[in-house]
mmCIF file of C-alpha atoms in Angstrom:
data_model
loop_
_atom_site.group_PDB
_atom_site.id
_atom_site.type_symbol
_atom_site.label_atom_id
_atom_site.label_comp_id
_atom_site.label_asym_id
_atom_site.label_seq_id
_atom_site.Cartn_x
_atom_site.Cartn_y
_atom_site.Cartn_z
ATOM 1 C CA UNK A 10 -13.671 -13.641 9.596
ATOM 2 C CA UNK A 11 -14.087 -10.391 11.378
ATOM 3 C CA UNK A 12 -10.766 -7.936 9.880
ATOM 4 C CA UNK A 13 -8.601 -5.449 11.685
ATOM 5 C CA UNK A 14 -5.646 -3.992 10.254
ATOM 6 C CA UNK A 15 -3.561 -1.134 12.772
ATOM 7 C CA UNK A 16 -0.972 0.693 11.126
ATOM 8 C CA UNK A 17 1.628 2.142 13.918
ATOM 9 C CA UNK A 18 2.601 5.748 12.859
ATOM 10 C CA UNK A 19 5.286 5.265 15.736
ATOM 11 C CA UNK A 20 9.763 5.568 14.329
ATOM 12 C CA UNK A 21 9.688 3.347 17.393
ATOM 13 C CA UNK A 22 8.009 -0.368 16.780
ATOM 14 C CA UNK A 23 8.090 -1.984 19.900
ATOM 15 C CA UNK A 24 7.934 1.330 22.138
ATOM 16 C CA UNK A 25 4.350 2.187 24.239
ATOM 17 C CA UNK A 26 2.455 3.331 20.880
ATOM 18 C CA UNK A 27 2.672 -0.034 19.611
ATOM 19 C CA UNK A 28 2.016 -1.391 23.201
ATOM 20 C CA UNK A 29 -1.394 0.108 23.804
ATOM 21 C CA UNK A 30 -2.319 -1.481 20.544
ATOM 22 C CA UNK A 31 -1.148 -4.550 21.213
ATOM 23 C CA UNK A 32 -4.139 -4.363 24.052
ATOM 24 C CA UNK A 33 -6.091 -3.272 21.888
ATOM 25 C CA UNK A 34 -6.153 -5.894 19.608
ATOM 26 C CA UNK A 35 -5.544 -8.687 22.033
ATOM 27 C CA UNK A 36 -9.212 -7.665 23.369
ATOM 28 C CA UNK A 37 -9.888 -8.569 19.082
ATOM 29 C CA UNK A 38 -8.221 -11.917 19.287
ATOM 30 C CA UNK A 39 -9.527 -13.529 22.424
ATOM 31 C CA UNK A 40 -12.982 -12.247 20.149
ATOM 32 C CA UNK A 41 -11.713 -14.710 17.582
ATOM 33 C CA UNK A 42 -11.638 -11.383 14.986
ATOM 34 C CA UNK A 43 -8.280 -11.414 12.895
ATOM 35 C CA UNK A 44 -5.786 -8.826 13.745
ATOM 36 C CA UNK A 45 -2.775 -7.272 11.754
ATOM 37 C CA UNK A 46 -0.525 -4.469 12.197
ATOM 38 C CA UNK A 47 1.439 -2.808 9.704
ATOM 39 C CA UNK A 48 4.326 -0.310 11.100
ATOM 40 C CA UNK A 49 5.335 2.817 9.394
ATOM 41 C CA UNK A 50 8.031 3.454 10.968
ATOM 42 C CA UNK A 51 11.243 3.261 9.236
ATOM 43 C CA UNK A 52 9.085 2.169 6.018
ATOM 44 C CA UNK A 53 9.779 5.291 3.474
ATOM 45 C CA UNK A 54 5.539 7.179 2.955
ATOM 46 C CA UNK A 55 5.318 10.085 0.717
ATOM 47 C CA UNK A 56 3.538 12.697 1.669
ATOM 48 C CA UNK A 57 0.364 14.165 -0.326
ATOM 49 C CA UNK A 58 1.921 15.900 -3.406
ATOM 50 C CA UNK A 59 -1.872 17.210 -4.228
ATOM 51 C CA UNK A 60 -1.197 15.883 -7.751
ATOM 52 C CA UNK A 61 -5.509 15.115 -8.231
ATOM 53 C CA UNK A 62 -4.366 12.340 -10.034
ATOM 54 C CA UNK A 63 -6.870 9.832 -8.168
ATOM 55 C CA UNK A 64 -8.953 11.921 -9.071
ATOM 56 C CA UNK A 65 -8.573 11.906 -12.535
ATOM 57 C CA UNK A 66 -7.513 7.436 -12.561
ATOM 58 C CA UNK A 67 -10.163 6.355 -9.692
ATOM 59 C CA UNK A 68 -8.388 3.647 -9.368
ATOM 60 C CA UNK A 69 -8.348 2.901 -5.802
ATOM 61 C CA UNK A 70 -4.604 3.895 -5.434
ATOM 62 C CA UNK A 71 -2.370 6.902 -5.270
ATOM 63 C CA UNK A 72 -0.200 7.772 -7.599
ATOM 64 C CA UNK A 73 2.761 7.222 -5.828
ATOM 65 C CA UNK A 74 3.699 4.245 -5.781
ATOM 66 C CA UNK A 75 7.678 3.475 -4.899
ATOM 67 C CA UNK A 76 6.064 3.594 -0.852
ATOM 68 C CA UNK A 77 3.895 1.545 1.349
ATOM 69 C CA UNK A 78 0.613 3.707 0.362
ATOM 70 C CA UNK A 79 -1.587 1.525 -2.029
ATOM 71 C CA UNK A 80 -0.320 -1.775 0.281
ATOM 72 C CA UNK A 81 -1.706 0.105 2.833
ATOM 73 C CA UNK A 82 -4.853 1.065 1.255
ATOM 74 C CA UNK A 83 -5.054 -2.251 0.535
ATOM 75 C CA UNK A 84 -5.224 -3.372 3.916
ATOM 76 C CA UNK A 85 -7.722 -1.420 4.654
ATOM 77 C CA UNK A 86 -9.373 -1.495 1.797
ATOM 78 C CA UNK A 87 -10.504 -5.965 3.134
ATOM 79 C CA UNK A 88 -10.712 -4.424 6.548
ATOM 80 C CA UNK A 89 -13.285 -4.294 7.992
ATOM 81 C CA UNK A 90 -12.254 -2.211 11.531
ATOM 82 C CA UNK A 91 -9.403 0.547 10.910
ATOM 83 C CA UNK A 92 -6.793 0.922 14.059
ATOM 84 C CA UNK A 93 -5.091 4.116 13.877
ATOM 85 C CA UNK A 94 -2.116 4.766 16.649
ATOM 86 C CA UNK A 95 0.798 6.921 16.040
ATOM 87 C CA UNK A 96 2.818 9.369 18.882
ATOM 88 C CA UNK A 97 2.545 13.435 20.429
ATOM 89 C CA UNK A 98 4.702 15.006 17.211
ATOM 90 C CA UNK A 99 5.273 18.685 18.160
ATOM 91 C CA UNK A 100 1.216 18.723 18.914
ATOM 92 C CA UNK A 101 0.126 16.316 16.038
ATOM 93 C CA UNK A 102 0.699 12.817 15.291
ATOM 94 C CA UNK A 103 4.260 11.641 13.248
ATOM 95 C CA UNK A 104 5.180 12.504 9.366
ATOM 96 C CA UNK A 105 3.812 8.815 8.285
ATOM 97 C CA UNK A 106 0.671 9.123 10.494
ATOM 98 C CA UNK A 107 -0.187 11.935 8.566
ATOM 99 C CA UNK A 108 1.013 11.255 4.978
ATOM 100 C CA UNK A 109 -0.932 8.039 5.645
ATOM 101 C CA UNK A 110 -4.301 9.898 6.934
ATOM 102 C CA UNK A 111 -3.733 12.235 3.438
ATOM 103 C CA UNK A 112 -3.246 10.188 0.658
ATOM 104 C CA UNK A 113 -5.741 7.090 2.029
ATOM 105 C CA UNK A 114 -8.381 9.637 2.830
ATOM 106 C CA UNK A 115 -8.171 11.065 -0.295
ATOM 107 C CA UNK A 116 -7.986 7.740 -2.405
ATOM 108 C CA UNK A 117 -11.425 7.140 -0.841
ATOM 109 C CA UNK A 118 -12.588 9.525 -1.978
ATOM 110 C CA UNK A 119 -11.401 10.102 -5.651
ATOM 111 C CA UNK A 120 -13.050 6.535 -5.131
ATOM 112 C CA UNK A 121 -16.745 7.395 -3.523
ATOM 113 C CA UNK A 122 -15.480 6.899 -0.187
ATOM 114 C CA UNK A 123 -14.580 3.254 0.270
ATOM 115 C CA UNK A 124 -14.071 3.633 3.613
ATOM 116 C CA UNK A 125 -17.918 3.727 4.344
ATOM 117 C CA UNK A 126 -19.199 1.916 7.605
ATOM 118 C CA UNK A 127 -16.080 0.207 8.463
ATOM 119 C CA UNK A 128 -15.453 0.566 12.262
ATOM 120 C CA UNK A 129 -12.540 2.912 13.515
ATOM 121 C CA UNK A 130 -10.698 4.133 16.772
ATOM 122 C CA UNK A 131 -7.222 5.391 18.112
ATOM 123 C CA UNK A 132 -4.464 5.494 19.922
ATOM 124 C CA UNK A 133 -2.111 8.053 21.395
ATOM 125 C CA UNK A 134 1.436 7.701 23.557
ATOM 126 C CA UNK A 135 2.354 11.358 24.070
ATOM 127 C CA UNK A 136 4.645 12.301 27.401
ATOM 128 C CA UNK A 137 2.937 15.285 28.781
ATOM 129 C CA UNK A 138 0.622 17.041 26.259
ATOM 130 C CA UNK A 139 -0.997 17.140 22.461
ATOM 131 C CA UNK A 140 -2.808 14.450 23.209
ATOM 132 C CA UNK A 141 -6.811 15.412 22.177
ATOM 133 C CA UNK A 142 -4.765 17.737 18.728
ATOM 134 C CA UNK A 143 -2.885 14.117 17.813
ATOM 135 C CA UNK A 144 -5.795 11.763 18.020
ATOM 136 C CA UNK A 145 -8.541 14.166 16.508
ATOM 137 C CA UNK A 146 -5.929 14.123 13.674
ATOM 138 C CA UNK A 147 -6.453 10.437 13.692
ATOM 139 C CA UNK A 148 -10.535 10.630 14.512
ATOM 140 C CA UNK A 149 -11.851 12.776 11.984
ATOM 141 C CA UNK A 150 -9.633 10.453 9.284
ATOM 142 C CA UNK A 151 -12.784 8.472 10.100
ATOM 143 C CA UNK A 152 -15.685 10.789 10.389
ATOM 144 C CA UNK A 153 -14.313 12.295 7.280
ATOM 145 C CA UNK A 154 -14.909 9.389 5.464
ATOM 146 C CA UNK A 155 -17.753 8.212 6.764
ATOM 147 C CA UNK A 156 -16.800 5.319 9.266
ATOM 148 C CA UNK A 157 -18.216 4.116 12.394
ATOM 149 C CA UNK A 158 -16.368 5.199 15.948
ATOM 150 C CA UNK A 159 -15.940 3.484 18.471
ATOM 151 C CA UNK A 160 -15.876 5.640 21.707
ATOM 152 C CA UNK A 161 -13.033 7.545 23.003
ATOM 153 C CA UNK A 162 -9.858 6.839 22.025
ATOM 154 C CA UNK A 163 -6.978 5.219 23.855
ATOM 155 C CA UNK A 164 -4.195 7.863 25.390
ATOM 156 C CA UNK A 165 -1.814 6.690 27.130
ATOM 157 C CA UNK A 166 1.382 7.701 28.869
ATOM 158 C CA UNK A 167 4.770 7.419 29.033
ATOM 159 C CA UNK A 168 8.329 8.967 27.052
ATOM 160 C CA UNK A 169 10.430 5.995 27.061
ATOM 161 C CA UNK A 170 9.921 2.957 25.510
ATOM 162 C CA UNK A 171 7.851 0.467 28.015
ATOM 163 C CA UNK A 172 6.719 3.538 29.838
ATOM 164 C CA UNK A 173 2.842 3.279 29.343
ATOM 165 C CA UNK A 174 2.869 0.031 30.482
ATOM 166 C CA UNK A 175 2.773 2.328 34.473
ATOM 167 C CA UNK A 176 -0.591 4.080 33.389
ATOM 168 C CA UNK A 177 -3.253 1.942 34.700
ATOM 169 C CA UNK A 178 -5.773 3.877 32.893
ATOM 170 C CA UNK A 179 -4.416 4.066 29.636
ATOM 171 C CA UNK A 180 -4.491 -0.018 29.723
ATOM 172 C CA UNK A 181 -7.642 0.289 31.304
ATOM 173 C CA UNK A 182 -9.113 1.931 28.865
ATOM 174 C CA UNK A 183 -7.349 0.008 25.738
ATOM 175 C CA UNK A 184 -9.108 -3.135 27.017
ATOM 176 C CA UNK A 185 -11.371 -1.633 27.279
ATOM 177 C CA UNK A 186 -12.048 0.023 23.933
ATOM 178 C CA UNK A 187 -10.929 -3.389 22.131
ATOM 179 C CA UNK A 188 -14.160 -4.758 24.010
ATOM 180 C CA UNK A 189 -15.878 -2.569 22.910
ATOM 181 C CA UNK A 190 -15.093 -2.480 19.231
ATOM 182 C CA UNK A 191 -15.157 -6.638 18.828
ATOM 183 C CA UNK A 192 -19.310 -6.378 20.750
ATOM 184 C CA UNK A 193 -19.594 -4.026 18.052
ATOM 185 C CA UNK A 194 -17.844 -4.954 14.771
ATOM 186 C CA UNK A 195 -19.994 -9.180 15.624
ATOM 187 C CA UNK A 196 -23.525 -7.174 16.424
ATOM 188 C CA UNK A 197 -21.934 -5.394 13.097
ATOM 189 C CA UNK A 198 -21.452 -9.124 11.474
ATOM 190 C CA UNK A 199 -25.223 -10.748 12.671
ATOM 191 C CA UNK A 200 -26.953 -7.519 11.291
ATOM 192 C CA UNK A 201 -25.055 -6.173 8.611
ATOM 193 C CA UNK A 202 -25.547 -2.120 7.679
ATOM 194 C CA UNK A 203 -27.075 -1.636 3.423
ATOM 195 C CA UNK A 204 -23.585 -2.401 1.522
ATOM 196 C CA UNK A 205 -22.529 0.496 0.051
ATOM 197 C CA UNK A 206 -21.272 0.815 -3.400
ATOM 198 C CA UNK A 207 -18.931 3.894 -4.630
ATOM 199 C CA UNK A 208 -19.178 5.126 -7.843
ATOM 200 C CA UNK A 209 -18.195 8.362 -7.708
ATOM 201 C CA UNK A 210 -15.824 10.212 -6.136
ATOM 202 C CA UNK A 211 -15.993 13.546 -3.612
ATOM 203 C CA UNK A 212 -19.149 16.060 -5.047
ATOM 204 C CA UNK A 213 -17.018 18.380 -3.413
ATOM 205 C CA UNK A 214 -13.825 18.004 -4.643
ATOM 206 C CA UNK A 215 -15.321 16.881 -8.009
ATOM 207 C CA UNK A 216 -17.163 20.076 -7.996
ATOM 208 C CA UNK A 217 -14.126 22.309 -7.443
ATOM 209 C CA UNK A 218 -12.191 20.890 -10.221
ATOM 210 C CA UNK A 219 -14.482 21.584 -12.989
ATOM 211 C CA UNK A 220 -14.757 25.133 -11.648
ATOM 212 C CA UNK A 221 -11.438 24.619 -12.037
#
């Protein structure tokens, strides 16, 4: 069965980011796609330490193994689609989301782009400013990993919990994104891309390490 996993980077489990993600996932569920949400808020999660061990080990894991990131990487690897969601924190993603992006991204690079050809998109909740930069951080995770982005990300306006429910345009965009993502995933199920078989680390970082 086609499967999509969403990662909510908000510290508020039932906040506006969660509401946007739920509206996206509802459309995927309607199309028979298996869905799951992982809440990063409140969980122990370290930032990347730039140790480079993922390029030495190449075992699809981060060497930091006392938090949730390796479990998240496994979820990403087994999914057909990935959704990232974050509220705006000082004009960017939350620290939890940034940690996941950095470490999962490096593990992917170290193992030959293990997320390549998966479908991805993002959701942003905000009060006023910072939506573009926040969405950009998450969308570039998909692009850097050679994934397929299913259109523009969702942006919902709301500060207090539940305020995003009054943003009719934002909710309509979430519904539309879910429908588009479902259509793309179902199309790829019928007409799959050539299987991606990671064989080596990303050449750019490998060469840099050799020069050093």
